[in-house]
C-alpha cells in the first residue's frame, strides 16, 4: 500500500555536478540511477496497483455492508419502537418486535430495545435491563464500532474475523457476569 501509485517501469537518471570545491569526494560526472524500488532492489512490472486496489475495494465493500446493515436495523427500530416507562434504567427503554432478542443500540445516544416477551415478566425485565445496562457501562457500542473498522480494514484476514467473534463473545460473558453481580 505504501508504494501505491509509483510506476516501477520508469527509471530516472540524475547527473550530479559539483559547483563549489569542498572537502567531500569528487562526484562530478557520477551517474546515479534511482528507481521507485531502489531500496528493495525488486521490481514487479505491471502489478504494483493490483493488490492495493483490491484491498481498497474490499475494504469499501465490507465497510459499506456494515453501514447498510446498521442503518437498516436503525430504521426498523425507529419505525416500530414504543417507549417503556417506569423501568428505573438511566437509558431510554423501548419495546419492538423488529428484533429477535433484546439489545443495546446506538453509539452517541444508546437505548435499550426489548422484545414483547421480555416486558411481560417483571423478573425477566429486571435481568435483561441489568445485562443491557452492563453493555452501556462497558462501552460496548464503541468496541463494536472498533471491531467493525478492524474487519473492514483487514477483511482478507480470517484471524481478524475470528478475533472479532471471540471479542464479541467475551463482551457478552462480561456483561452476564456484571448482571449477575448487580442482581
PDB file of C-alpha atoms in Angstrom:
ATOM      1  CA  UNK A   1       0.000   0.000   0.000  1.00  0.00           C
ATOM      2  CA  UNK A   2       2.901   2.361   0.759  1.00  0.00           C
ATOM      3  CA  UNK A   3       4.165   2.185  -2.857  1.00  0.00           C
ATOM      4  CA  UNK A   4       0.736   2.630  -4.411  1.00  0.00           C
ATOM      5  CA  UNK A   5       0.851   4.919  -7.388  1.00  0.00           C
ATOM      6  CA  UNK A   6       4.562   4.544  -8.085  1.00  0.00           C
ATOM      7  CA  UNK A   7       5.334   3.303 -11.575  1.00  0.00           C
ATOM      8  CA  UNK A   8       8.096   0.705 -11.391  1.00  0.00           C
ATOM      9  CA  UNK A   9       8.670   0.670 -15.167  1.00  0.00           C
ATOM     10  CA  UNK A  10      10.219   4.148 -15.320  1.00  0.00           C
ATOM     11  CA  UNK A  11      13.850   4.744 -14.391  1.00  0.00           C
ATOM     12  CA  UNK A  12      15.200   8.232 -13.940  1.00  0.00           C
ATOM     13  CA  UNK A  13      18.871   9.159 -14.152  1.00  0.00           C
ATOM     14  CA  UNK A  14      20.267  12.175 -12.360  1.00  0.00           C
ATOM     15  CA  UNK A  15      23.637  13.763 -13.046  1.00  0.00           C
ATOM     16  CA  UNK A  16      25.299  15.314 -10.007  1.00  0.00           C
ATOM     17  CA  UNK A  17      27.628  18.242 -10.696  1.00  0.00           C
ATOM     18  CA  UNK A  18      29.863  19.803  -8.056  1.00  0.00           C
ATOM     19  CA  UNK A  19      29.550  23.600  -8.114  1.00  0.00           C
ATOM     20  CA  UNK A  20      31.971  24.588  -5.333  1.00  0.00           C
ATOM     21  CA  UNK A  21      35.095  22.803  -4.184  1.00  0.00           C
ATOM     22  CA  UNK A  22      34.551  21.204  -0.790  1.00  0.00           C
ATOM     23  CA  UNK A  23      36.253  18.676   1.442  1.00  0.00           C
ATOM     24  CA  UNK A  24      33.962  15.944   0.070  1.00  0.00           C
ATOM     25  CA  UNK A  25      34.913  13.362  -2.529  1.00  0.00           C
ATOM     26  CA  UNK A  26      34.609  14.497  -6.123  1.00  0.00           C
ATOM     27  CA  UNK A  27      31.321  13.195  -7.511  1.00  0.00           C
ATOM     28  CA  UNK A  28      31.369  15.220 -10.731  1.00  0.00           C
ATOM     29  CA  UNK A  29      30.429  13.076 -13.636  1.00  0.00           C
ATOM     30  CA  UNK A  30      28.940  10.346 -11.445  1.00  0.00           C
ATOM     31  CA  UNK A  31      25.641   8.885 -12.627  1.00  0.00           C
ATOM     32  CA  UNK A  32      23.159   7.702 -10.024  1.00  0.00           C
ATOM     33  CA  UNK A  33      20.114   5.741 -11.155  1.00  0.00           C
ATOM     34  CA  UNK A  34      17.057   5.884  -8.921  1.00  0.00           C
ATOM     35  CA  UNK A  35      14.054   3.609  -9.292  1.00  0.00           C
ATOM     36  CA  UNK A  36      10.957   3.540  -7.069  1.00  0.00           C
ATOM     37  CA  UNK A  37      12.094   0.147  -5.756  1.00  0.00           C
ATOM     38  CA  UNK A  38      15.682   1.358  -5.287  1.00  0.00           C
ATOM     39  CA  UNK A  39      15.894   0.343  -1.626  1.00  0.00           C
ATOM     40  CA  UNK A  40      14.490  -3.157  -2.013  1.00  0.00           C
ATOM     41  CA  UNK A  41      16.087  -3.921  -5.360  1.00  0.00           C
ATOM     42  CA  UNK A  42      12.888  -5.625  -6.502  1.00  0.00           C
ATOM     43  CA  UNK A  43      10.705  -4.637  -9.403  1.00  0.00           C
ATOM     44  CA  UNK A  44       7.366  -6.120 -10.300  1.00  0.00           C
ATOM     45  CA  UNK A  45       6.276  -4.603 -13.610  1.00  0.00           C
ATOM     46  CA  UNK A  46       2.541  -4.306 -14.137  1.00  0.00           C
ATOM     47  CA  UNK A  47       1.355  -5.384 -10.649  1.00  0.00           C
ATOM     48  CA  UNK A  48       2.027  -2.558  -8.171  1.00  0.00           C
ATOM     49  CA  UNK A  49      -1.540  -1.227  -8.345  1.00  0.00           C
ATOM     50  CA  UNK A  50      -3.441  -4.531  -8.365  1.00  0.00           C
ATOM     51  CA  UNK A  51      -3.183  -5.629  -4.718  1.00  0.00           C
ATOM     52  CA  UNK A  52      -3.703  -2.187  -3.168  1.00  0.00           C
ATOM     53  CA  UNK A  53      -6.683  -1.625  -5.441  1.00  0.00           C
ATOM     54  CA  UNK A  54      -8.157  -4.995  -4.458  1.00  0.00           C
ATOM     55  CA  UNK A  55      -7.590  -4.176  -0.773  1.00  0.00           C
ATOM     56  CA  UNK A  56      -9.296  -0.766  -1.057  1.00  0.00           C
ATOM     57  CA  UNK A  57     -12.248  -2.207  -2.992  1.00  0.00           C
ATOM     58  CA  UNK A  58     -12.655  -4.981  -0.408  1.00  0.00           C
ATOM     59  CA  UNK A  59     -12.474  -2.514   2.497  1.00  0.00           C
ATOM     60  CA  UNK A  60     -15.075  -0.263   0.876  1.00  0.00           C
ATOM     61  CA  UNK A  61     -17.397  -3.201   0.181  1.00  0.00           C
ATOM     62  CA  UNK A  62     -17.134  -4.660   3.700  1.00  0.00           C
ATOM     63  CA  UNK A  63     -17.421  -1.237   5.350  1.00  0.00           C
ATOM     64  CA  UNK A  64     -20.372  -0.375   3.123  1.00  0.00           C
ATOM     65  CA  UNK A  65     -22.097  -3.636   4.018  1.00  0.00           C
ATOM     66  CA  UNK A  66     -21.644  -2.942   7.741  1.00  0.00           C
ATOM     67  CA  UNK A  67     -23.084   0.567   7.309  1.00  0.00           C
ATOM     68  CA  UNK A  68     -26.035  -0.758   5.311  1.00  0.00           C
ATOM     69  CA  UNK A  69     -26.859  -3.372   7.977  1.00  0.00           C
ATOM     70  CA  UNK A  70     -26.615  -0.801  10.806  1.00  0.00           C
ATOM     71  CA  UNK A  71     -28.788   1.769   9.028  1.00  0.00           C
ATOM     72  CA  UNK A  72     -31.367  -0.864   8.076  1.00  0.00           C
ATOM     73  CA  UNK A  73     -31.586  -2.005  11.709  1.00  0.00           C
ATOM     74  CA  UNK A  74     -31.819   1.590  12.944  1.00  0.00           C
ATOM     75  CA  UNK A  75     -34.644   2.281  10.509  1.00  0.00           C
ATOM     76  CA  UNK A  76     -36.545  -0.849  11.623  1.00  0.00           C
ATOM     77  CA  UNK A  77     -36.053   0.002  15.287  1.00  0.00           C
ATOM     78  CA  UNK A  78     -37.090   3.649  14.975  1.00  0.00           C
ATOM     79  CA  UNK A  79     -40.214   2.779  12.986  1.00  0.00           C
ATOM     80  CA  UNK A  80     -41.511   0.059  15.314  1.00  0.00           C
ATOM     81  CA  UNK A  81     -40.431   1.127  18.799  1.00  0.00           C
ATOM     82  CA  UNK A  82     -42.673   2.119  21.692  1.00  0.00           C
ATOM     83  CA  UNK A  83     -41.331   3.730  24.870  1.00  0.00           C
ATOM     84  CA  UNK A  84     -41.463   1.693  28.101  1.00  0.00           C
ATOM     85  CA  UNK A  85     -41.840   3.866  31.207  1.00  0.00           C
ATOM     86  CA  UNK A  86     -41.061   3.065  34.822  1.00  0.00           C
ATOM     87  CA  UNK A  87     -38.104   0.734  34.262  1.00  0.00           C
ATOM     88  CA  UNK A  88     -35.682   2.603  36.518  1.00  0.00           C
ATOM     89  CA  UNK A  89     -32.977   2.498  33.842  1.00  0.00           C
ATOM     90  CA  UNK A  90     -30.779   5.524  33.178  1.00  0.00           C
ATOM     91  CA  UNK A  91     -31.102   4.707  29.439  1.00  0.00           C
ATOM     92  CA  UNK A  92     -34.263   5.047  27.376  1.00  0.00           C
ATOM     93  CA  UNK A  93     -36.059   1.698  27.067  1.00  0.00           C
ATOM     94  CA  UNK A  94     -38.196   0.721  24.087  1.00  0.00           C
ATOM     95  CA  UNK A  95     -40.137  -2.374  23.098  1.00  0.00           C
ATOM     96  CA  UNK A  96     -40.217  -3.588  19.488  1.00  0.00           C
ATOM     97  CA  UNK A  97     -40.963  -6.774  17.596  1.00  0.00           C
ATOM     98  CA  UNK A  98     -38.311  -5.990  14.935  1.00  0.00           C
ATOM     99  CA  UNK A  99     -35.532  -7.858  16.767  1.00  0.00           C
ATOM    100  CA  UNK A 100     -35.178 -11.491  17.872  1.00  0.00           C
ATOM    101  CA  UNK A 101     -33.601 -10.657  21.247  1.00  0.00           C
ATOM    102  CA  UNK A 102     -33.042  -7.591  23.464  1.00  0.00           C
ATOM    103  CA  UNK A 103     -30.148  -5.325  22.571  1.00  0.00           C
ATOM    104  CA  UNK A 104     -28.421  -2.030  23.268  1.00  0.00           C
ATOM    105  CA  UNK A 105     -28.349   0.109  20.124  1.00  0.00           C
ATOM    106  CA  UNK A 106     -26.764   3.477  19.458  1.00  0.00           C
ATOM    107  CA  UNK A 107     -23.291   4.933  19.732  1.00  0.00           C
ATOM    108  CA  UNK A 108     -23.961   8.530  20.842  1.00  0.00           C
ATOM    109  CA  UNK A 109     -27.411   8.120  22.407  1.00  0.00           C
ATOM    110  CA  UNK A 110     -27.715   4.434  23.251  1.00  0.00           C
ATOM    111  CA  UNK A 111     -31.080   2.935  24.083  1.00  0.00           C
ATOM    112  CA  UNK A 112     -32.235  -0.477  25.244  1.00  0.00           C
ATOM    113  CA  UNK A 113     -34.573  -2.320  22.890  1.00  0.00           C
ATOM    114  CA  UNK A 114     -36.676  -5.174  24.297  1.00  0.00           C
ATOM    115  CA  UNK A 115     -38.861  -7.841  22.771  1.00  0.00           C
ATOM    116  CA  UNK A 116     -42.538  -8.036  23.760  1.00  0.00           C
ATOM    117  CA  UNK A 117     -41.879 -11.326  25.611  1.00  0.00           C
ATOM    118  CA  UNK A 118     -39.403  -9.633  27.969  1.00  0.00           C
ATOM    119  CA  UNK A 119     -41.857  -6.930  29.015  1.00  0.00           C
ATOM    120  CA  UNK A 120     -44.463  -9.462  30.175  1.00  0.00           C
ATOM    121  CA  UNK A 121     -42.351 -10.717  33.096  1.00  0.00           C
ATOM    122  CA  UNK A 122     -41.036  -8.216  35.685  1.00  0.00           C
ATOM    123  CA  UNK A 123     -38.254 -10.588  36.780  1.00  0.00           C
ATOM    124  CA  UNK A 124     -37.098 -11.214  33.206  1.00  0.00           C
ATOM    125  CA  UNK A 125     -37.263  -7.460  32.542  1.00  0.00           C
ATOM    126  CA  UNK A 126     -35.026  -6.776  35.545  1.00  0.00           C
ATOM    127  CA  UNK A 127     -32.461  -9.357  34.369  1.00  0.00           C
ATOM    128  CA  UNK A 128     -32.397  -8.108  30.785  1.00  0.00           C
ATOM    129  CA  UNK A 129     -32.081  -4.475  31.887  1.00  0.00           C
ATOM    130  CA  UNK A 130     -29.140  -5.396  34.143  1.00  0.00           C
ATOM    131  CA  UNK A 131     -27.418  -7.142  31.224  1.00  0.00           C
ATOM    132  CA  UNK A 132     -28.047  -4.353  28.698  1.00  0.00           C
ATOM    133  CA  UNK A 133     -27.040  -1.671  31.201  1.00  0.00           C
ATOM    134  CA  UNK A 134     -23.748  -3.550  31.665  1.00  0.00           C
ATOM    135  CA  UNK A 135     -23.222  -3.264  27.894  1.00  0.00           C
ATOM    136  CA  UNK A 136     -23.613   0.507  28.184  1.00  0.00           C
ATOM    137  CA  UNK A 137     -21.249   0.739  31.175  1.00  0.00           C
ATOM    138  CA  UNK A 138     -18.606  -1.331  29.351  1.00  0.00           C
ATOM    139  CA  UNK A 139     -18.888   0.979  26.290  1.00  0.00           C
ATOM    140  CA  UNK A 140     -19.735  -1.988  24.079  1.00  0.00           C
ATOM    141  CA  UNK A 141     -21.164   0.128  21.218  1.00  0.00           C
ATOM    142  CA  UNK A 142     -17.724   1.740  20.883  1.00  0.00           C
ATOM    143  CA  UNK A 143     -15.981  -1.650  20.942  1.00  0.00           C
ATOM    144  CA  UNK A 144     -18.427  -2.903  18.319  1.00  0.00           C
ATOM    145  CA  UNK A 145     -17.534   0.045  16.090  1.00  0.00           C
ATOM    146  CA  UNK A 146     -13.820  -0.643  16.528  1.00  0.00           C
ATOM    147  CA  UNK A 147     -14.362  -4.323  15.678  1.00  0.00           C
ATOM    148  CA  UNK A 148     -16.214  -3.305  12.525  1.00  0.00           C
ATOM    149  CA  UNK A 149     -13.439  -0.930  11.473  1.00  0.00           C
ATOM    150  CA  UNK A 150     -10.828  -3.667  12.000  1.00  0.00           C
ATOM    151  CA  UNK A 151     -12.930  -6.106   9.985  1.00  0.00           C
ATOM    152  CA  UNK A 152     -13.309  -3.614   7.134  1.00  0.00           C
ATOM    153  CA  UNK A 153      -9.588  -2.804   7.036  1.00  0.00           C
ATOM    154  CA  UNK A 154      -8.389  -6.410   7.453  1.00  0.00           C
ATOM    155  CA  UNK A 155     -11.270  -8.066   5.571  1.00  0.00           C
ATOM    156  CA  UNK A 156      -8.885 -10.546   3.941  1.00  0.00           C
ATOM    157  CA  UNK A 157      -7.502 -11.993   7.203  1.00  0.00           C
ATOM    158  CA  UNK A 158      -9.529 -14.846   8.726  1.00  0.00           C
ATOM    159  CA  UNK A 159      -7.744 -14.438  12.071  1.00  0.00           C
ATOM    160  CA  UNK A 160      -9.190 -10.935  12.425  1.00  0.00           C
ATOM    161  CA  UNK A 161     -12.700 -12.327  11.831  1.00  0.00           C
ATOM    162  CA  UNK A 162     -12.085 -14.993  14.483  1.00  0.00           C
ATOM    163  CA  UNK A 163     -10.697 -12.386  16.892  1.00  0.00           C
ATOM    164  CA  UNK A 164     -13.792 -10.207  16.358  1.00  0.00           C
ATOM    165  CA  UNK A 165     -16.126 -13.130  17.089  1.00  0.00           C
ATOM    166  CA  UNK A 166     -14.179 -14.054  20.235  1.00  0.00           C
ATOM    167  CA  UNK A 167     -14.138 -10.406  21.337  1.00  0.00           C
ATOM    168  CA  UNK A 168     -17.915 -10.198  20.964  1.00  0.00           C
ATOM    169  CA  UNK A 169     -18.389 -13.432  22.918  1.00  0.00           C
ATOM    170  CA  UNK A 170     -16.080 -12.132  25.667  1.00  0.00           C
ATOM    171  CA  UNK A 171     -18.138  -8.943  25.866  1.00  0.00           C
ATOM    172  CA  UNK A 172     -21.344 -10.937  26.292  1.00  0.00           C
ATOM    173  CA  UNK A 173     -19.800 -13.071  29.038  1.00  0.00           C
ATOM    174  CA  UNK A 174     -18.501  -9.980  30.838  1.00  0.00           C
ATOM    175  CA  UNK A 175     -21.986  -8.427  30.735  1.00  0.00           C
ATOM    176  CA  UNK A 176     -23.519 -11.666  32.014  1.00  0.00           C
ATOM    177  CA  UNK A 177     -21.086 -11.626  34.931  1.00  0.00           C
ATOM    178  CA  UNK A 178     -21.772  -7.934  35.665  1.00  0.00           C
ATOM    179  CA  UNK A 179     -25.540  -8.545  35.559  1.00  0.00           C
ATOM    180  CA  UNK A 180     -25.245 -11.468  37.984  1.00  0.00           C
ATOM    181  CA  UNK A 181     -23.162  -9.343  40.358  1.00  0.00           C
ATOM    182  CA  UNK A 182     -25.653  -6.458  40.114  1.00  0.00           C
ATOM    183  CA  UNK A 183     -28.612  -8.738  40.788  1.00  0.00           C
TER     184      UNK A 183
END
